[in-house]
GROMACS .gro file of N, CA and C in nm:
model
  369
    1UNK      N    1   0.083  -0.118   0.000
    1UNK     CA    2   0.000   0.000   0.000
    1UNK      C    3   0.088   0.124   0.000
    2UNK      N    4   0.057   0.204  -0.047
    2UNK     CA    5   0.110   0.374  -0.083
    2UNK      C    6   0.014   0.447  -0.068
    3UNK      N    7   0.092   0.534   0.017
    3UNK     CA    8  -0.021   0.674   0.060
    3UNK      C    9   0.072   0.754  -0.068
    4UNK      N   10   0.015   0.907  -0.081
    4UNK     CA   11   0.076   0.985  -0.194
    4UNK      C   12   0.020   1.161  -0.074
    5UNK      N   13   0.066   1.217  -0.123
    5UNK     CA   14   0.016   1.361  -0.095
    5UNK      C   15   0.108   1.482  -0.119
    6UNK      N   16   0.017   1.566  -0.258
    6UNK     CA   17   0.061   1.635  -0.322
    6UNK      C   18   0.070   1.789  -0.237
    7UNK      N   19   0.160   1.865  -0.289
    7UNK     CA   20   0.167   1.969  -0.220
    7UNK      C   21   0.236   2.088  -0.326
    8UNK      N   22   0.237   2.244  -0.317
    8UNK     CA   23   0.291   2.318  -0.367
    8UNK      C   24   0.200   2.387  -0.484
    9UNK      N   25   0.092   2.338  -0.497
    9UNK     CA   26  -0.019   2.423  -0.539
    9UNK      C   27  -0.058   2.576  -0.518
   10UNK      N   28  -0.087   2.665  -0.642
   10UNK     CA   29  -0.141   2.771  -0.560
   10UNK      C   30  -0.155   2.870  -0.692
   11UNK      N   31  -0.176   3.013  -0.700
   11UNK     CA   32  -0.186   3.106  -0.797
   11UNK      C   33  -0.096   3.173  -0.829
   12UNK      N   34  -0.063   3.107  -0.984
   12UNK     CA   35   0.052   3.199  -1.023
   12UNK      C   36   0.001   3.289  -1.179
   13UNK      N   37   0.096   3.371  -1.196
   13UNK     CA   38   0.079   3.435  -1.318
   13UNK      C   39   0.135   3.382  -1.432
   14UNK      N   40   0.095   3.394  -1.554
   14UNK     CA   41   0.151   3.350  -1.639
   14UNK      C   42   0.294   3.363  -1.679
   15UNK      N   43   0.366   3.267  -1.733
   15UNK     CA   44   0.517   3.241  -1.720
   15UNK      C   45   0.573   3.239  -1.616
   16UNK      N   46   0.527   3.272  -1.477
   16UNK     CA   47   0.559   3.188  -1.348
   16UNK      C   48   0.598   3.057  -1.366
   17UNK      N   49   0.676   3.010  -1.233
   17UNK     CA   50   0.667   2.870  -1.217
   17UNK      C   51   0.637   2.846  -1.044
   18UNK      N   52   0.650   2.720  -1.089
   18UNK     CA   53   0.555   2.605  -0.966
   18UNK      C   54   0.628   2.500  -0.962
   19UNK      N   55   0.686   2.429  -0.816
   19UNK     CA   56   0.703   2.346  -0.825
   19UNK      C   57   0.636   2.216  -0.731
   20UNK      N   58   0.574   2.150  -0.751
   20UNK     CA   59   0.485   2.028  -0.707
   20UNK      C   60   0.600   1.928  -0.640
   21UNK      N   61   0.528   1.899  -0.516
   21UNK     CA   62   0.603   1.753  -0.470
   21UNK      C   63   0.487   1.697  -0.418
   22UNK      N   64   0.537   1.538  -0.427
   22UNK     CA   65   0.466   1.422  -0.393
   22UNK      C   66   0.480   1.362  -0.287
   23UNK      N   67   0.467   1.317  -0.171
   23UNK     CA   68   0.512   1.243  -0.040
   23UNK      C   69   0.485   1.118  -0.033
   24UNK      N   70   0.541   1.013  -0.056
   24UNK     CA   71   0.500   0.900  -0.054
   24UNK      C   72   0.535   0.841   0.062
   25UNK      N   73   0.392   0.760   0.122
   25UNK     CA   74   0.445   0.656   0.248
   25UNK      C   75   0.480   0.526   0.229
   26UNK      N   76   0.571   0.423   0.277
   26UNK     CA   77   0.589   0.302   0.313
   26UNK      C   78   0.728   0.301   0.226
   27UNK      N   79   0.791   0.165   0.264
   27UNK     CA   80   0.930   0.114   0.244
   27UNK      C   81   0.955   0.087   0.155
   28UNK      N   82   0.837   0.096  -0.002
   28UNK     CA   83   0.843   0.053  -0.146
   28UNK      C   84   0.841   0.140  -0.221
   29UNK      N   85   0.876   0.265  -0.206
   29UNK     CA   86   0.887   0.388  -0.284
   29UNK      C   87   0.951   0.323  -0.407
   30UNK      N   88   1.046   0.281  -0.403
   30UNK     CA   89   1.153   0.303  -0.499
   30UNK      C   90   1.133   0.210  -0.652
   31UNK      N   91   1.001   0.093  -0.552
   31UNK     CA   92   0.980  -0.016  -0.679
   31UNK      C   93   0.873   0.016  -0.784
   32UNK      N   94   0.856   0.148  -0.757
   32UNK     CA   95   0.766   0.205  -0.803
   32UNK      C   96   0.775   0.301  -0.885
   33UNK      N   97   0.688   0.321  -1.039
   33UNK     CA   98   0.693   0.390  -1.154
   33UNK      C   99   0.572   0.516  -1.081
   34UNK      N  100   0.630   0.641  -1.116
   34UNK     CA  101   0.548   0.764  -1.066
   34UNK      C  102   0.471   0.836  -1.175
   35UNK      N  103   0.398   0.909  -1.180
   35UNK     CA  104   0.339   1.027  -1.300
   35UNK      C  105   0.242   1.109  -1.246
   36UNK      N  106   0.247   1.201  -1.319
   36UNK     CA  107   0.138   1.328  -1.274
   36UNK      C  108   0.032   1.324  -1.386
   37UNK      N  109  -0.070   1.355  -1.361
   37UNK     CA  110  -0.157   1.403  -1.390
   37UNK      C  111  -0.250   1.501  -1.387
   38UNK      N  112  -0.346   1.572  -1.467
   38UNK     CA  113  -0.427   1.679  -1.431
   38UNK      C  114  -0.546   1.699  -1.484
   39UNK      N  115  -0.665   1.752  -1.436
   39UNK     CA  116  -0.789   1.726  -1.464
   39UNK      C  117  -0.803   1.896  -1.433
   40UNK      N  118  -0.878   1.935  -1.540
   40UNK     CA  119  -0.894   2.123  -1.566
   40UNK      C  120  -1.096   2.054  -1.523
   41UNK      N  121  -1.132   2.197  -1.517
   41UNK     CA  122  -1.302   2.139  -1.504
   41UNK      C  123  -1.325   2.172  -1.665
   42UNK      N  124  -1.437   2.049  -1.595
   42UNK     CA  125  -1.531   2.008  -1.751
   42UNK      C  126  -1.449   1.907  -1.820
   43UNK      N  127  -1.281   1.861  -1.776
   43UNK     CA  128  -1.243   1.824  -1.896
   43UNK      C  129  -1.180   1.655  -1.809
   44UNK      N  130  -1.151   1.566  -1.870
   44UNK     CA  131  -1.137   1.455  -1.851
   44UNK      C  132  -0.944   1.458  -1.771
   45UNK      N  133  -0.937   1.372  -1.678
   45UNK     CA  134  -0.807   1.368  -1.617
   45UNK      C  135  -0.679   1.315  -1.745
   46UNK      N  136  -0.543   1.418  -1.782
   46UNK     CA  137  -0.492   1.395  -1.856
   46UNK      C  138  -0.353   1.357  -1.817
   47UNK      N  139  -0.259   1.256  -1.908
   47UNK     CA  140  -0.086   1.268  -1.854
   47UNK      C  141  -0.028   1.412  -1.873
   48UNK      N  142   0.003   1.395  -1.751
   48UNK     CA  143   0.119   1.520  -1.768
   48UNK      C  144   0.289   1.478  -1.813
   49UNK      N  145   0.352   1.383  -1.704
   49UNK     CA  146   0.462   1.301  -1.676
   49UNK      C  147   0.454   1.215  -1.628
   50UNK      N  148   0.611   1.108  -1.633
   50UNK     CA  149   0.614   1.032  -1.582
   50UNK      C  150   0.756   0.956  -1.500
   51UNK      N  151   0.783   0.890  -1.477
   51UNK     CA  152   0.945   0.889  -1.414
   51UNK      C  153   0.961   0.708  -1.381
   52UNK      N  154   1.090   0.659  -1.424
   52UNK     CA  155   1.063   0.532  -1.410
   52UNK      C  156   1.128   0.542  -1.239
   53UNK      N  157   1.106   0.385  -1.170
   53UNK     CA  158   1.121   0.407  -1.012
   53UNK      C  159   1.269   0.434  -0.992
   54UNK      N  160   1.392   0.428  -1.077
   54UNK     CA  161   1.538   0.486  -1.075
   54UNK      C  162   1.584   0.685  -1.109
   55UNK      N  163   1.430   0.683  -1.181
   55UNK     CA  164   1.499   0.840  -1.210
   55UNK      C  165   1.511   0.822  -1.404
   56UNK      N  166   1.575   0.700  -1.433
   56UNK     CA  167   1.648   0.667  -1.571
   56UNK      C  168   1.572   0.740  -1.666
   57UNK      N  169   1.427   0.715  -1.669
   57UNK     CA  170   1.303   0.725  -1.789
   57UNK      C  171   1.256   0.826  -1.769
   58UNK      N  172   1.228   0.946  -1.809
   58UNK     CA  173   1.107   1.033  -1.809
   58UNK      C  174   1.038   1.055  -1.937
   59UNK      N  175   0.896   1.063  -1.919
   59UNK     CA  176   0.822   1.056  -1.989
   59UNK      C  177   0.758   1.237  -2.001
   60UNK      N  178   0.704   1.272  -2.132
   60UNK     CA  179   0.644   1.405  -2.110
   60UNK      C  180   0.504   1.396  -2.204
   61UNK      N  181   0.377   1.463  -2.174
   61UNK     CA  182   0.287   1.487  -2.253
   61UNK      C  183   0.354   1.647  -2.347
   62UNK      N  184   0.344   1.596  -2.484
   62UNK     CA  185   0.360   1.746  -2.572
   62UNK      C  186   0.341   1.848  -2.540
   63UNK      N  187   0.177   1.922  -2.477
   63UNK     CA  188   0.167   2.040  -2.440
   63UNK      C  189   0.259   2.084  -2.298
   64UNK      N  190   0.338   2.017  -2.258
   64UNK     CA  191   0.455   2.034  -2.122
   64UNK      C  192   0.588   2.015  -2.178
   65UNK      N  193   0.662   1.955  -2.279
   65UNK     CA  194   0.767   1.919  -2.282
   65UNK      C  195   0.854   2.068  -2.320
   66UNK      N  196   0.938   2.062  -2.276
   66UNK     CA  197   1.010   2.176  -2.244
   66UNK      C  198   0.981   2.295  -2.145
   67UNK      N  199   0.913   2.247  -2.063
   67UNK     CA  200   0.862   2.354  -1.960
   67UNK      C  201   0.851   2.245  -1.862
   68UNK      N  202   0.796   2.176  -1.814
   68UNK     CA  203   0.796   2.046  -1.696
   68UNK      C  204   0.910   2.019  -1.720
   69UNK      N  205   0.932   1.957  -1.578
   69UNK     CA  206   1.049   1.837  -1.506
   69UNK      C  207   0.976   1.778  -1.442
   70UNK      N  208   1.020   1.655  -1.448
   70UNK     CA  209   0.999   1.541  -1.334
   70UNK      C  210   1.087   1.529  -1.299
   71UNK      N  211   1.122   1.453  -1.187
   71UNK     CA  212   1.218   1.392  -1.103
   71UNK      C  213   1.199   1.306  -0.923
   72UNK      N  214   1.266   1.281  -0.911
   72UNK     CA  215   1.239   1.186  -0.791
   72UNK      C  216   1.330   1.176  -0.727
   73UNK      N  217   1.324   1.185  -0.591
   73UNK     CA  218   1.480   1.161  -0.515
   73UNK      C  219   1.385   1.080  -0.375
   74UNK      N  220   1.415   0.921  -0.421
   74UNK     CA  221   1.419   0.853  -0.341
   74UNK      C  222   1.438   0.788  -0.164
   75UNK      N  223   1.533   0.872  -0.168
   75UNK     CA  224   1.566   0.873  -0.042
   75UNK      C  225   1.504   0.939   0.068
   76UNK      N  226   1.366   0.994   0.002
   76UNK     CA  227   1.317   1.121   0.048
   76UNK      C  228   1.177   1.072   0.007
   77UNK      N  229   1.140   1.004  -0.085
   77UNK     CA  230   1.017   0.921  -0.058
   77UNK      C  231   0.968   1.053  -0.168
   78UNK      N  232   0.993   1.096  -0.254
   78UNK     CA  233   0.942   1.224  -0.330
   78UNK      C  234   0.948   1.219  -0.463
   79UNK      N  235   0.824   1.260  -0.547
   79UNK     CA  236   0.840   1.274  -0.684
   79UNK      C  237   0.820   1.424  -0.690
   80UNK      N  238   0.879   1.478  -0.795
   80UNK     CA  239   0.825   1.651  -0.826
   80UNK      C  240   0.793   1.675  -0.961
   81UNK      N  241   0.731   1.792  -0.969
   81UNK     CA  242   0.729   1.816  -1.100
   81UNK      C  243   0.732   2.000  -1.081
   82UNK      N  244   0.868   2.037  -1.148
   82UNK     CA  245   0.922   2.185  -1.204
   82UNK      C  246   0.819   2.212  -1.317
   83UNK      N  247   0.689   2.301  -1.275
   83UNK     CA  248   0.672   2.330  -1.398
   83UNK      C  249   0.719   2.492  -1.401
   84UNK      N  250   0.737   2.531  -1.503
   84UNK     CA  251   0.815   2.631  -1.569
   84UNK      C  252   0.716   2.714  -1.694
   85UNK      N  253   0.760   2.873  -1.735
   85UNK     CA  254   0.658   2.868  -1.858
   85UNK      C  255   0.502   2.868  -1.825
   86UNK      N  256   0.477   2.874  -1.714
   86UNK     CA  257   0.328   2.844  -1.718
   86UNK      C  258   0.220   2.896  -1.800
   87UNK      N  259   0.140   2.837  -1.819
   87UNK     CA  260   0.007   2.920  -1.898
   87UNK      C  261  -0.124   2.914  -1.828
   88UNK      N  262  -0.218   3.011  -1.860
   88UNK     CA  263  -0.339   2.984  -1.822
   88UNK      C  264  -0.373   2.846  -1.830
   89UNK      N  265  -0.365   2.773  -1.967
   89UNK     CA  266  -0.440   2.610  -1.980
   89UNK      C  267  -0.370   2.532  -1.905
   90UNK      N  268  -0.266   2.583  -1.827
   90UNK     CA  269  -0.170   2.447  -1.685
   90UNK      C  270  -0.265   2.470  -1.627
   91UNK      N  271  -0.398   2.558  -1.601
   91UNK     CA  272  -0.507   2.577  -1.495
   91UNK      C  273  -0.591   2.424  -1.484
   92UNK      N  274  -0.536   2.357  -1.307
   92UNK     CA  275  -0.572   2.193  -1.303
   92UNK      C  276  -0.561   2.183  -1.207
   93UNK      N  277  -0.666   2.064  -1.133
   93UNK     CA  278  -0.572   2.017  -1.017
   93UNK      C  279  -0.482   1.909  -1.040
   94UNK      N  280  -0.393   1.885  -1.023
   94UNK     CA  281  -0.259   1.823  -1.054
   94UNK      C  282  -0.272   1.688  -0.931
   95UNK      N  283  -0.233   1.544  -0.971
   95UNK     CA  284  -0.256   1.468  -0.901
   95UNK      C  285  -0.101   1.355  -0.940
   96UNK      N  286  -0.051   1.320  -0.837
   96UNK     CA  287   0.047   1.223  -0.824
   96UNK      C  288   0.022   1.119  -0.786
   97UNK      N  289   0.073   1.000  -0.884
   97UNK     CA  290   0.011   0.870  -0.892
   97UNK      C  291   0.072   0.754  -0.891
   98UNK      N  292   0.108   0.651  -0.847
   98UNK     CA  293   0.226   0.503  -0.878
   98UNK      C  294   0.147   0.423  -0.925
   99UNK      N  295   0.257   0.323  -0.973
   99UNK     CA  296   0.222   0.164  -1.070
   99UNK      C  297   0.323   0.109  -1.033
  100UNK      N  298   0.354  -0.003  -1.012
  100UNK     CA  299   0.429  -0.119  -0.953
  100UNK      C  300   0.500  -0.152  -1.087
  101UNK      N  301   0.489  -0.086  -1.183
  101UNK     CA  302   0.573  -0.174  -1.318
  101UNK      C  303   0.626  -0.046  -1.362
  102UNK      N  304   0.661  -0.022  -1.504
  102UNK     CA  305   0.700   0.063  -1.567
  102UNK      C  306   0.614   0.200  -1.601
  103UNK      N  307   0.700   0.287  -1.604
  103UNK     CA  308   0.598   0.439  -1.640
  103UNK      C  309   0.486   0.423  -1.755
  104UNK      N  310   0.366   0.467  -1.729
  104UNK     CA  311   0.308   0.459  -1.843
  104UNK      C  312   0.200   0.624  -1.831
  105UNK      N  313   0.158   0.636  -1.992
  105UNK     CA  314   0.115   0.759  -1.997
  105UNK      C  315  -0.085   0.727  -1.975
  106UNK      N  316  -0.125   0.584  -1.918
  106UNK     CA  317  -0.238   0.568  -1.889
  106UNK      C  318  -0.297   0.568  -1.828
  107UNK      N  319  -0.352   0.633  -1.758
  107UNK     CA  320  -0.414   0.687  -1.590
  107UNK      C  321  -0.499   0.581  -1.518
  108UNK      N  322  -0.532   0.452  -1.566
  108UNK     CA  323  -0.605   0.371  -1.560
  108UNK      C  324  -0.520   0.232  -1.473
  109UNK      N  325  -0.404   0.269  -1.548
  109UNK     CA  326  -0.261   0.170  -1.539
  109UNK      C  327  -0.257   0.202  -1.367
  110UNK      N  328  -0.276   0.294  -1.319
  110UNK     CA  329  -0.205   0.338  -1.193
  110UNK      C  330  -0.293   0.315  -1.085
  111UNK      N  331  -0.188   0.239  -1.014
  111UNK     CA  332  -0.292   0.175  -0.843
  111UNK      C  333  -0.276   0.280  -0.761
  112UNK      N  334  -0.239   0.369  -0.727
  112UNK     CA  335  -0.231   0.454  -0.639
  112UNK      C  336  -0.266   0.634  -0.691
  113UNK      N  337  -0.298   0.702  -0.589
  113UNK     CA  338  -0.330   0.836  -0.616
  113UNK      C  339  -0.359   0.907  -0.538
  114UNK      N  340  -0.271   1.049  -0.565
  114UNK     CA  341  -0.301   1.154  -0.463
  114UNK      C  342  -0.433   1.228  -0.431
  115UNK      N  343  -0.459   1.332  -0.325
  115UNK     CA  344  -0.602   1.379  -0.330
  115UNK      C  345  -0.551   1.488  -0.451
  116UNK      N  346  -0.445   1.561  -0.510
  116UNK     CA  347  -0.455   1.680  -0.554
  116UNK      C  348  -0.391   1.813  -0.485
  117UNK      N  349  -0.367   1.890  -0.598
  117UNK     CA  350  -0.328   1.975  -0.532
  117UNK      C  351  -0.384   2.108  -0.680
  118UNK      N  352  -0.447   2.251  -0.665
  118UNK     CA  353  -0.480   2.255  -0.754
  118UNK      C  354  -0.350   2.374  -0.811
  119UNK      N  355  -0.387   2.398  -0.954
  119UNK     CA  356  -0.271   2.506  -0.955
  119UNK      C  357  -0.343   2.559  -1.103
  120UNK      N  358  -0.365   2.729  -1.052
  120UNK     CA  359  -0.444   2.788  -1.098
  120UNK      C  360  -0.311   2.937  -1.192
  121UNK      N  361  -0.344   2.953  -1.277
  121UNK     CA  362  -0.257   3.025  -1.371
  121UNK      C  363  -0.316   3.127  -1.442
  122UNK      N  364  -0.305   3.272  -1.374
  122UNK     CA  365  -0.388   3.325  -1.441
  122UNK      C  366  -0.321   3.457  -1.618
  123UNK      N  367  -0.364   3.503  -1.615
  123UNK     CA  368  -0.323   3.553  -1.740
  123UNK      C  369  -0.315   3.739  -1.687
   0.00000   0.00000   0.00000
């Protein structure tokens, strides 16, 4: 079992940045593939990133790549995500999520999940 809980949410202006961390509980952090996700209203929960459980793999959805980071530092039970560049449409609540296997960009794939954290971008 994995607890998750997102944090670092809040109102920024456009081209601001934000950076999100994840808290994960129990002794299996590490066997574990991470990713973010985000759900805007009205609109269906989407990939943002993803990170394999070493750090090695990161994964990016197009409308983020070059403005997000992922990363993870283990030892610390933590995934993050640097977003950078912001825009109004990063307007989401942002949710951090694990899978026991490899990163994947399918939200369905993932046994675990945070409550959220929202992060609002205004113009």
């Amino acid at each position: 079992q994995v607890q998750l809980v997102e944090s670092g949410g809040g109102l920024v202006q456009a081209g601001g940045s934000l950076r999100l961390s994840c808290a994960a509980s129990g002794r299996t952090f590490t066997t574990y593939a991470m990713g973010w996700f985000r759900q805007a209203p009205g609109k269906e929960r989407e990939f943002v990133a993803a990170i394999s459980w070493n750090g090695d793999s990161t994964y990016y959805a197009d409308s983020v790549k070059g403005r997000f980071t992922i990363s993870r530092d283990n030892a610390k039970n933590t995934v993050y995500l640097q977003m950078n560049s912001l825009k109004p449409e990063d307007t989401a609540v942002y949710y951090c999520a694990a899978r026991g296997r490899n990163p994947s960009t399918v939200s369905a794939s993932y046994d675990y999940w945070g409550q959220g954290t929202q992060v609002t971008v205004s113009s």
